[in-house]
Amino acid sequence: MPSTSTPLTPITAIQWFVNNGVLHRAIDQANFFPREKFFFMLFCKNTGGLRILLAGNCQLCRLQHIRNICNQKYSNDCISPIVSRVFPIIKNLLVVWSDDVDLVDIVEANGGTVSTPFSASEKWPFAHLNKFYLDRHPEIDGFMKSLLVVKRRPQILMTRA
């Protein structure tokens, strides 16, 4: 539990649960693959929302980039049921996404670094970028999916006066 110098509040209890390996063990005991590390970011008492950072590769796909949809689905399916059972005040769980404005600050504050393999200073083929940047789209959850150009006929709207 938190140290005796830190008063025990719901927020400090949640923070301790997430940051000190208890969540990791609970996920492992539920026969899910835990991520390497979890970091408590924020809990909002008004909404019951908990925000966490998932660190390390997914044990199922072993991809090196942050997969937003994969992370949120993992959070919804694996983490949220456990955390909401232990702390009924938690109503929803959000993960830090790769395009969140505060991602770099959060990662660096927790001793990590964010690498950007496809930086804007270099030119990359669309096929390479397609694999990494379409992960936000809810219908595109796979690493190897690609876009197809769809030709549409122009539509003429008829209005009566």
PDB file of C-alpha atoms in Angstrom:
ATOM      1  CA  MET A   1       0.000   0.000   0.000  1.00  0.00           C
ATOM      2  CA  PRO A   2       1.068   3.648  -0.207  1.00  0.00           C
ATOM      3  CA  SER A   3       3.605   4.826   2.333  1.00  0.00           C
ATOM      4  CA  THR A   4       2.392   5.975   5.745  1.00  0.00           C
ATOM      5  CA  SER A   5       3.409   9.560   4.930  1.00  0.00           C
ATOM      6  CA  THR A   6       0.956   9.641   2.002  1.00  0.00           C
ATOM      7  CA  PRO A   7      -2.689   9.812   3.087  1.00  0.00           C
ATOM      8  CA  LEU A   8      -4.807   7.011   1.668  1.00  0.00           C
ATOM      9  CA  THR A   9      -7.399   8.418  -0.684  1.00  0.00           C
ATOM     10  CA  PRO A  10      -9.209   6.705  -3.540  1.00  0.00           C
ATOM     11  CA  ILE A  11      -6.814   8.356  -5.991  1.00  0.00           C
ATOM     12  CA  THR A  12      -3.653   7.269  -4.147  1.00  0.00           C
ATOM     13  CA  ALA A  13      -5.058   3.728  -3.828  1.00  0.00           C
ATOM     14  CA  ILE A  14      -5.771   3.575  -7.577  1.00  0.00           C
ATOM     15  CA  GLN A  15      -2.349   5.048  -8.349  1.00  0.00           C
ATOM     16  CA  TRP A  16      -0.644   2.467  -6.139  1.00  0.00           C
ATOM     17  CA  PHE A  17      -2.687  -0.369  -7.683  1.00  0.00           C
ATOM     18  CA  VAL A  18      -1.703   0.646 -11.232  1.00  0.00           C
ATOM     19  CA  ASN A  19       1.925   1.707 -10.701  1.00  0.00           C
ATOM     20  CA  ASN A  20       3.188  -0.968  -8.297  1.00  0.00           C
ATOM     21  CA  GLY A  21       2.505  -4.159 -10.221  1.00  0.00           C
ATOM     22  CA  VAL A  22      -0.808  -5.145  -8.631  1.00  0.00           C
ATOM     23  CA  LEU A  23      -2.722  -4.497 -11.860  1.00  0.00           C
ATOM     24  CA  HIS A  24      -0.052  -6.437 -13.763  1.00  0.00           C
ATOM     25  CA  ARG A  25      -0.496  -9.464 -11.466  1.00  0.00           C
ATOM     26  CA  ALA A  26      -4.301  -9.236 -11.592  1.00  0.00           C
ATOM     27  CA  ILE A  27      -4.257  -9.282 -15.405  1.00  0.00           C
ATOM     28  CA  ASP A  28      -1.845 -12.224 -15.384  1.00  0.00           C
ATOM     29  CA  GLN A  29      -4.075 -14.129 -12.915  1.00  0.00           C
ATOM     30  CA  ALA A  30      -7.074 -13.500 -15.177  1.00  0.00           C
ATOM     31  CA  ASN A  31      -5.154 -15.373 -17.924  1.00  0.00           C
ATOM     32  CA  PHE A  32      -4.567 -12.303 -20.073  1.00  0.00           C
ATOM     33  CA  PHE A  33      -1.187 -11.163 -21.333  1.00  0.00           C
ATOM     34  CA  PRO A  34      -0.125  -8.160 -19.232  1.00  0.00           C
ATOM     35  CA  ARG A  35       1.855  -5.329 -20.788  1.00  0.00           C
ATOM     36  CA  GLU A  36       5.335  -4.700 -19.442  1.00  0.00           C
ATOM     37  CA  LYS A  37       4.322  -1.685 -17.356  1.00  0.00           C
ATOM     38  CA  PHE A  38       1.276   0.435 -16.559  1.00  0.00           C
ATOM     39  CA  PHE A  39       1.384   4.064 -15.419  1.00  0.00           C
ATOM     40  CA  PHE A  40      -1.401   5.951 -13.639  1.00  0.00           C
ATOM     41  CA  MET A  41      -1.965   9.324 -15.314  1.00  0.00           C
ATOM     42  CA  LEU A  42      -5.176  10.857 -14.062  1.00  0.00           C
ATOM     43  CA  PHE A  43      -8.417  10.040 -12.311  1.00  0.00           C
ATOM     44  CA  CYS A  44     -11.412  12.362 -12.632  1.00  0.00           C
ATOM     45  CA  LYS A  45     -13.842  11.915  -9.737  1.00  0.00           C
ATOM     46  CA  ASN A  46     -16.643  13.744 -11.559  1.00  0.00           C
ATOM     47  CA  THR A  47     -16.761  11.349 -14.516  1.00  0.00           C
ATOM     48  CA  GLY A  48     -15.147   8.268 -12.976  1.00  0.00           C
ATOM     49  CA  GLY A  49     -12.595   8.271 -15.793  1.00  0.00           C
ATOM     50  CA  LEU A  50      -9.151   6.769 -15.320  1.00  0.00           C
ATOM     51  CA  ARG A  51      -6.369   7.519 -17.799  1.00  0.00           C
ATOM     52  CA  ILE A  52      -3.347   5.217 -17.980  1.00  0.00           C
ATOM     53  CA  LEU A  53      -0.242   4.771 -20.097  1.00  0.00           C
ATOM     54  CA  LEU A  54       0.502   1.286 -21.419  1.00  0.00           C
ATOM     55  CA  ALA A  55       4.222   0.638 -21.877  1.00  0.00           C
ATOM     56  CA  GLY A  56       5.837  -2.181 -23.774  1.00  0.00           C
ATOM     57  CA  ASN A  57       4.868  -4.260 -26.745  1.00  0.00           C
ATOM     58  CA  CYS A  58       1.611  -6.133 -27.080  1.00  0.00           C
ATOM     59  CA  GLN A  59       2.245  -9.806 -26.289  1.00  0.00           C
ATOM     60  CA  LEU A  60      -0.077 -10.901 -29.092  1.00  0.00           C
ATOM     61  CA  CYS A  61       1.234  -8.916 -32.040  1.00  0.00           C
ATOM     62  CA  ARG A  62       4.722  -7.778 -30.939  1.00  0.00           C
ATOM     63  CA  LEU A  63       4.571  -4.598 -33.006  1.00  0.00           C
ATOM     64  CA  GLN A  64       6.976  -1.792 -32.228  1.00  0.00           C
ATOM     65  CA  HIS A  65       4.612   1.146 -32.733  1.00  0.00           C
ATOM     66  CA  ILE A  66       1.760   2.354 -30.559  1.00  0.00           C
ATOM     67  CA  ARG A  67      -1.466   0.796 -31.794  1.00  0.00           C
ATOM     68  CA  ASN A  68      -4.210   3.048 -30.498  1.00  0.00           C
ATOM     69  CA  ILE A  69      -7.148   0.829 -31.369  1.00  0.00           C
ATOM     70  CA  CYS A  70      -5.373  -2.279 -30.061  1.00  0.00           C
ATOM     71  CA  ASN A  71      -4.475  -0.509 -26.805  1.00  0.00           C
ATOM     72  CA  GLN A  72      -7.999   0.785 -26.218  1.00  0.00           C
ATOM     73  CA  LYS A  73      -9.527  -2.630 -27.008  1.00  0.00           C
ATOM     74  CA  TYR A  74      -7.032  -4.276 -24.621  1.00  0.00           C
ATOM     75  CA  SER A  75      -7.999  -1.696 -22.017  1.00  0.00           C
ATOM     76  CA  ASN A  76     -11.738  -2.291 -22.514  1.00  0.00           C
ATOM     77  CA  ASP A  77     -11.522  -6.095 -22.582  1.00  0.00           C
ATOM     78  CA  CYS A  78      -8.762  -6.857 -20.066  1.00  0.00           C
ATOM     79  CA  ILE A  79      -8.021  -3.937 -17.773  1.00  0.00           C
ATOM     80  CA  SER A  80     -11.382  -2.231 -17.302  1.00  0.00           C
ATOM     81  CA  PRO A  81     -13.277  -5.235 -15.860  1.00  0.00           C
ATOM     82  CA  ILE A  82     -10.548  -5.806 -13.276  1.00  0.00           C
ATOM     83  CA  VAL A  83     -10.092  -2.176 -12.269  1.00  0.00           C
ATOM     84  CA  SER A  84     -13.820  -1.434 -12.086  1.00  0.00           C
ATOM     85  CA  ARG A  85     -14.359  -4.489  -9.855  1.00  0.00           C
ATOM     86  CA  VAL A  86     -11.606  -3.408  -7.465  1.00  0.00           C
ATOM     87  CA  PHE A  87     -12.568   0.282  -7.617  1.00  0.00           C
ATOM     88  CA  PRO A  88     -16.295   0.673  -8.378  1.00  0.00           C
ATOM     89  CA  ILE A  89     -15.814   4.451  -8.681  1.00  0.00           C
ATOM     90  CA  ILE A  90     -14.010   3.879 -12.007  1.00  0.00           C
ATOM     91  CA  LYS A  91     -16.597   4.097 -14.778  1.00  0.00           C
ATOM     92  CA  ASN A  92     -14.407   4.246 -17.887  1.00  0.00           C
ATOM     93  CA  LEU A  93     -10.768   3.693 -18.756  1.00  0.00           C
ATOM     94  CA  LEU A  94      -8.823   5.661 -21.336  1.00  0.00           C
ATOM     95  CA  VAL A  95      -5.322   4.949 -22.551  1.00  0.00           C
ATOM     96  CA  VAL A  96      -2.796   7.526 -23.702  1.00  0.00           C
ATOM     97  CA  TRP A  97      -2.914   7.539 -27.516  1.00  0.00           C
ATOM     98  CA  SER A  98      -0.040   8.109 -29.908  1.00  0.00           C
ATOM     99  CA  ASP A  99      -1.471  11.418 -31.105  1.00  0.00           C
ATOM    100  CA  ASP A 100      -2.265  12.859 -27.669  1.00  0.00           C
ATOM    101  CA  VAL A 101      -0.615  16.231 -27.254  1.00  0.00           C
ATOM    102  CA  ASP A 102       0.949  15.246 -23.930  1.00  0.00           C
ATOM    103  CA  LEU A 103       2.334  11.837 -25.005  1.00  0.00           C
ATOM    104  CA  VAL A 104       6.008  12.852 -25.125  1.00  0.00           C
ATOM    105  CA  ASP A 105       5.813  14.687 -21.783  1.00  0.00           C
ATOM    106  CA  ILE A 106       4.092  11.715 -20.121  1.00  0.00           C
ATOM    107  CA  VAL A 107       6.559   9.160 -21.458  1.00  0.00           C
ATOM    108  CA  GLU A 108       9.621  11.262 -20.585  1.00  0.00           C
ATOM    109  CA  ALA A 109       8.254  11.959 -17.075  1.00  0.00           C
ATOM    110  CA  ASN A 110       8.102   8.187 -16.557  1.00  0.00           C
ATOM    111  CA  GLY A 111      11.661   7.574 -17.758  1.00  0.00           C
ATOM    112  CA  GLY A 112      10.935   6.600 -21.368  1.00  0.00           C
ATOM    113  CA  THR A 113      11.442   8.014 -24.832  1.00  0.00           C
ATOM    114  CA  VAL A 114       9.188   8.279 -27.857  1.00  0.00           C
ATOM    115  CA  SER A 115      10.710   7.403 -31.194  1.00  0.00           C
ATOM    116  CA  THR A 116       9.191   8.471 -34.493  1.00  0.00           C
ATOM    117  CA  PRO A 117      10.483   6.158 -37.219  1.00  0.00           C
ATOM    118  CA  PHE A 118       8.555   7.951 -39.964  1.00  0.00           C
ATOM    119  CA  SER A 119       9.493  11.542 -39.230  1.00  0.00           C
ATOM    120  CA  ALA A 120       8.466  14.383 -41.487  1.00  0.00           C
ATOM    121  CA  SER A 121      12.064  15.118 -42.499  1.00  0.00           C
ATOM    122  CA  GLU A 122      12.218  11.998 -44.700  1.00  0.00           C
ATOM    123  CA  LYS A 123      10.128  10.756 -47.594  1.00  0.00           C
ATOM    124  CA  TRP A 124       8.464   7.364 -47.143  1.00  0.00           C
ATOM    125  CA  PRO A 125       6.334   5.283 -49.523  1.00  0.00           C
ATOM    126  CA  PHE A 126       2.615   5.439 -48.867  1.00  0.00           C
ATOM    127  CA  ALA A 127       2.473   1.674 -48.204  1.00  0.00           C
ATOM    128  CA  HIS A 128       4.840   2.065 -45.223  1.00  0.00           C
ATOM    129  CA  LEU A 129       2.990   5.044 -43.787  1.00  0.00           C
ATOM    130  CA  ASN A 130      -0.346   3.338 -44.335  1.00  0.00           C
ATOM    131  CA  LYS A 131       0.586   0.519 -41.937  1.00  0.00           C
ATOM    132  CA  PHE A 132       1.459   2.882 -39.104  1.00  0.00           C
ATOM    133  CA  TYR A 133      -0.869   5.859 -39.316  1.00  0.00           C
ATOM    134  CA  LEU A 134      -4.249   4.279 -40.061  1.00  0.00           C
ATOM    135  CA  ASP A 135      -4.473   2.692 -36.647  1.00  0.00           C
ATOM    136  CA  ARG A 136      -6.801   5.418 -35.368  1.00  0.00           C
ATOM    137  CA  HIS A 137      -9.579   4.382 -37.742  1.00  0.00           C
ATOM    138  CA  PRO A 138     -12.077   2.115 -35.931  1.00  0.00           C
ATOM    139  CA  GLU A 139     -12.585  -0.081 -39.008  1.00  0.00           C
ATOM    140  CA  ILE A 140      -8.855  -0.641 -39.631  1.00  0.00           C
ATOM    141  CA  ASP A 141      -7.486  -2.732 -36.787  1.00  0.00           C
ATOM    142  CA  GLY A 142      -4.869  -4.793 -38.612  1.00  0.00           C
ATOM    143  CA  PHE A 143      -1.249  -4.017 -39.275  1.00  0.00           C
ATOM    144  CA  MET A 144      -1.198  -5.225 -42.872  1.00  0.00           C
ATOM    145  CA  LYS A 145      -4.318  -3.529 -44.219  1.00  0.00           C
ATOM    146  CA  SER A 146      -4.019  -1.032 -47.026  1.00  0.00           C
ATOM    147  CA  LEU A 147      -6.183   1.642 -48.560  1.00  0.00           C
ATOM    148  CA  LEU A 148      -7.712   1.474 -51.989  1.00  0.00           C
ATOM    149  CA  VAL A 149      -8.651   4.511 -53.991  1.00  0.00           C
ATOM    150  CA  VAL A 150     -12.395   4.532 -54.566  1.00  0.00           C
ATOM    151  CA  LYS A 151     -13.667   6.448 -57.562  1.00  0.00           C
ATOM    152  CA  ARG A 152     -17.011   8.084 -56.991  1.00  0.00           C
ATOM    153  CA  ARG A 153     -19.350   9.455 -59.556  1.00  0.00           C
ATOM    154  CA  PRO A 154     -20.179  13.097 -59.108  1.00  0.00           C
ATOM    155  CA  GLN A 155     -23.606  13.570 -57.636  1.00  0.00           C
ATOM    156  CA  ILE A 156     -25.936  16.255 -58.836  1.00  0.00           C
ATOM    157  CA  LEU A 157     -28.439  17.452 -56.287  1.00  0.00           C
ATOM    158  CA  MET A 158     -31.757  18.503 -57.721  1.00  0.00           C
ATOM    159  CA  THR A 159     -33.832  20.992 -55.818  1.00  0.00           C
ATOM    160  CA  ARG A 160     -37.267  22.253 -56.719  1.00  0.00           C
ATOM    161  CA  ALA A 161     -37.928  25.927 -56.591  1.00  0.00           C
TER     162      ALA A 161
END
